[in-house]
Amino acid sequence: MSDNNKTTPLFAKENFLFMLIGGLVIALGMFLMSGGKSDDPSVFSNTEVYSKTRITIAPILIVVGLLIEVYAIFKKPKTA
């Protein structure tokens, strides 16, 4: 066994940082998409269920978070 077979890690600290940021953006999108609880379960409220936040902003945040995750996985670590 020689010492010439040193391997570099697959992900660097920067990759893990981007993965964490992407996970937090996805979690924020899921949080914004949840909810819509009504005081009276027999009453349907269009404004709560079909709000701009739930229908537009939350899915965009989830897709952006997934794109950040893909970037974090494919980003090559800087070599010293």
PDB file of C-alpha atoms in Angstrom:
ATOM      1  CA  MET A   1       0.000   0.000   0.000  1.00  0.00           C
ATOM      2  CA  SER A   2       1.383   3.319  -1.042  1.00  0.00           C
ATOM      3  CA  ASP A   3       0.422   6.804   0.026  1.00  0.00           C
ATOM      4  CA  ASN A   4      -0.084   7.869  -3.595  1.00  0.00           C
ATOM      5  CA  ASN A   5      -3.683   6.606  -3.588  1.00  0.00           C
ATOM      6  CA  LYS A   6      -5.107   9.548  -1.669  1.00  0.00           C
ATOM      7  CA  THR A   7      -8.694  10.299  -2.580  1.00  0.00           C
ATOM      8  CA  THR A   8     -10.386  13.643  -2.460  1.00  0.00           C
ATOM      9  CA  PRO A   9     -13.764  13.955  -0.779  1.00  0.00           C
ATOM     10  CA  LEU A  10     -16.763  13.930  -3.078  1.00  0.00           C
ATOM     11  CA  PHE A  11     -18.326  17.029  -1.502  1.00  0.00           C
ATOM     12  CA  ALA A  12     -16.613  20.029   0.051  1.00  0.00           C
ATOM     13  CA  LYS A  13     -17.881  22.285   2.820  1.00  0.00           C
ATOM     14  CA  GLU A  14     -19.302  24.673   0.216  1.00  0.00           C
ATOM     15  CA  ASN A  15     -21.353  21.855  -1.350  1.00  0.00           C
ATOM     16  CA  PHE A  16     -22.867  20.978   2.013  1.00  0.00           C
ATOM     17  CA  LEU A  17     -23.662  24.647   2.618  1.00  0.00           C
ATOM     18  CA  PHE A  18     -25.571  24.820  -0.684  1.00  0.00           C
ATOM     19  CA  MET A  19     -27.369  21.567   0.203  1.00  0.00           C
ATOM     20  CA  LEU A  20     -28.433  23.053   3.537  1.00  0.00           C
ATOM     21  CA  ILE A  21     -29.664  26.248   1.872  1.00  0.00           C
ATOM     22  CA  GLY A  22     -31.597  24.240  -0.728  1.00  0.00           C
ATOM     23  CA  GLY A  23     -33.178  22.110   1.998  1.00  0.00           C
ATOM     24  CA  LEU A  24     -34.235  25.199   3.924  1.00  0.00           C
ATOM     25  CA  VAL A  25     -35.783  26.768   0.792  1.00  0.00           C
ATOM     26  CA  ILE A  26     -37.710  23.536   0.130  1.00  0.00           C
ATOM     27  CA  ALA A  27     -38.871  23.414   3.761  1.00  0.00           C
ATOM     28  CA  LEU A  28     -40.012  27.048   3.552  1.00  0.00           C
ATOM     29  CA  GLY A  29     -42.000  26.261   0.391  1.00  0.00           C
ATOM     30  CA  MET A  30     -43.646  23.264   2.067  1.00  0.00           C
ATOM     31  CA  PHE A  31     -44.463  25.371   5.133  1.00  0.00           C
ATOM     32  CA  LEU A  32     -46.067  28.078   2.991  1.00  0.00           C
ATOM     33  CA  MET A  33     -48.077  25.460   1.114  1.00  0.00           C
ATOM     34  CA  SER A  34     -49.486  23.921   4.288  1.00  0.00           C
ATOM     35  CA  GLY A  35     -52.346  25.285   6.330  1.00  0.00           C
ATOM     36  CA  GLY A  36     -55.796  26.367   5.320  1.00  0.00           C
ATOM     37  CA  LYS A  37     -57.453  25.139   8.482  1.00  0.00           C
ATOM     38  CA  SER A  38     -60.953  26.454   8.884  1.00  0.00           C
ATOM     39  CA  ASP A  39     -62.789  27.031  12.140  1.00  0.00           C
ATOM     40  CA  ASP A  40     -65.839  25.290  10.710  1.00  0.00           C
ATOM     41  CA  PRO A  41     -64.985  22.129   8.708  1.00  0.00           C
ATOM     42  CA  SER A  42     -68.301  22.232   6.859  1.00  0.00           C
ATOM     43  CA  VAL A  43     -67.466  25.621   5.286  1.00  0.00           C
ATOM     44  CA  PHE A  44     -65.161  25.786   2.235  1.00  0.00           C
ATOM     45  CA  SER A  45     -63.151  28.996   1.901  1.00  0.00           C
ATOM     46  CA  ASN A  46     -61.783  29.699  -1.577  1.00  0.00           C
ATOM     47  CA  THR A  47     -59.556  32.521  -0.370  1.00  0.00           C
ATOM     48  CA  GLU A  48     -57.705  30.290   2.119  1.00  0.00           C
ATOM     49  CA  VAL A  49     -57.242  27.260  -0.119  1.00  0.00           C
ATOM     50  CA  TYR A  50     -56.498  29.061  -3.391  1.00  0.00           C
ATOM     51  CA  SER A  51     -54.375  31.890  -2.050  1.00  0.00           C
ATOM     52  CA  LYS A  52     -51.534  33.329  -4.121  1.00  0.00           C
ATOM     53  CA  THR A  53     -49.004  32.076  -1.577  1.00  0.00           C
ATOM     54  CA  ARG A  54     -50.155  28.444  -1.756  1.00  0.00           C
ATOM     55  CA  ILE A  55     -50.746  28.242  -5.497  1.00  0.00           C
ATOM     56  CA  THR A  56     -47.839  30.309  -6.852  1.00  0.00           C
ATOM     57  CA  ILE A  57     -45.122  31.267  -4.381  1.00  0.00           C
ATOM     58  CA  ALA A  58     -44.751  27.969  -2.497  1.00  0.00           C
ATOM     59  CA  PRO A  59     -44.311  25.747  -5.596  1.00  0.00           C
ATOM     60  CA  ILE A  60     -41.803  28.221  -7.050  1.00  0.00           C
ATOM     61  CA  LEU A  61     -39.802  28.091  -3.809  1.00  0.00           C
ATOM     62  CA  ILE A  62     -39.825  24.282  -3.874  1.00  0.00           C
ATOM     63  CA  VAL A  63     -38.559  24.189  -7.482  1.00  0.00           C
ATOM     64  CA  VAL A  64     -35.867  26.781  -6.678  1.00  0.00           C
ATOM     65  CA  GLY A  65     -34.802  24.692  -3.676  1.00  0.00           C
ATOM     66  CA  LEU A  66     -34.540  21.601  -5.870  1.00  0.00           C
ATOM     67  CA  LEU A  67     -32.434  23.519  -8.399  1.00  0.00           C
ATOM     68  CA  ILE A  68     -30.122  24.639  -5.581  1.00  0.00           C
ATOM     69  CA  GLU A  69     -29.797  20.989  -4.507  1.00  0.00           C
ATOM     70  CA  VAL A  70     -28.888  19.912  -8.056  1.00  0.00           C
ATOM     71  CA  TYR A  71     -26.310  22.710  -8.245  1.00  0.00           C
ATOM     72  CA  ALA A  72     -24.839  21.652  -4.895  1.00  0.00           C
ATOM     73  CA  ILE A  73     -24.493  18.050  -6.043  1.00  0.00           C
ATOM     74  CA  PHE A  74     -22.872  18.849  -9.403  1.00  0.00           C
ATOM     75  CA  LYS A  75     -20.593  21.667  -8.184  1.00  0.00           C
ATOM     76  CA  LYS A  76     -16.989  20.536  -8.275  1.00  0.00           C
ATOM     77  CA  PRO A  77     -15.050  21.187  -5.064  1.00  0.00           C
ATOM     78  CA  LYS A  78     -12.160  23.616  -5.335  1.00  0.00           C
ATOM     79  CA  THR A  79      -8.787  21.933  -5.266  1.00  0.00           C
ATOM     80  CA  ALA A  80      -6.045  23.349  -3.126  1.00  0.00           C
TER      81      ALA A  80
END
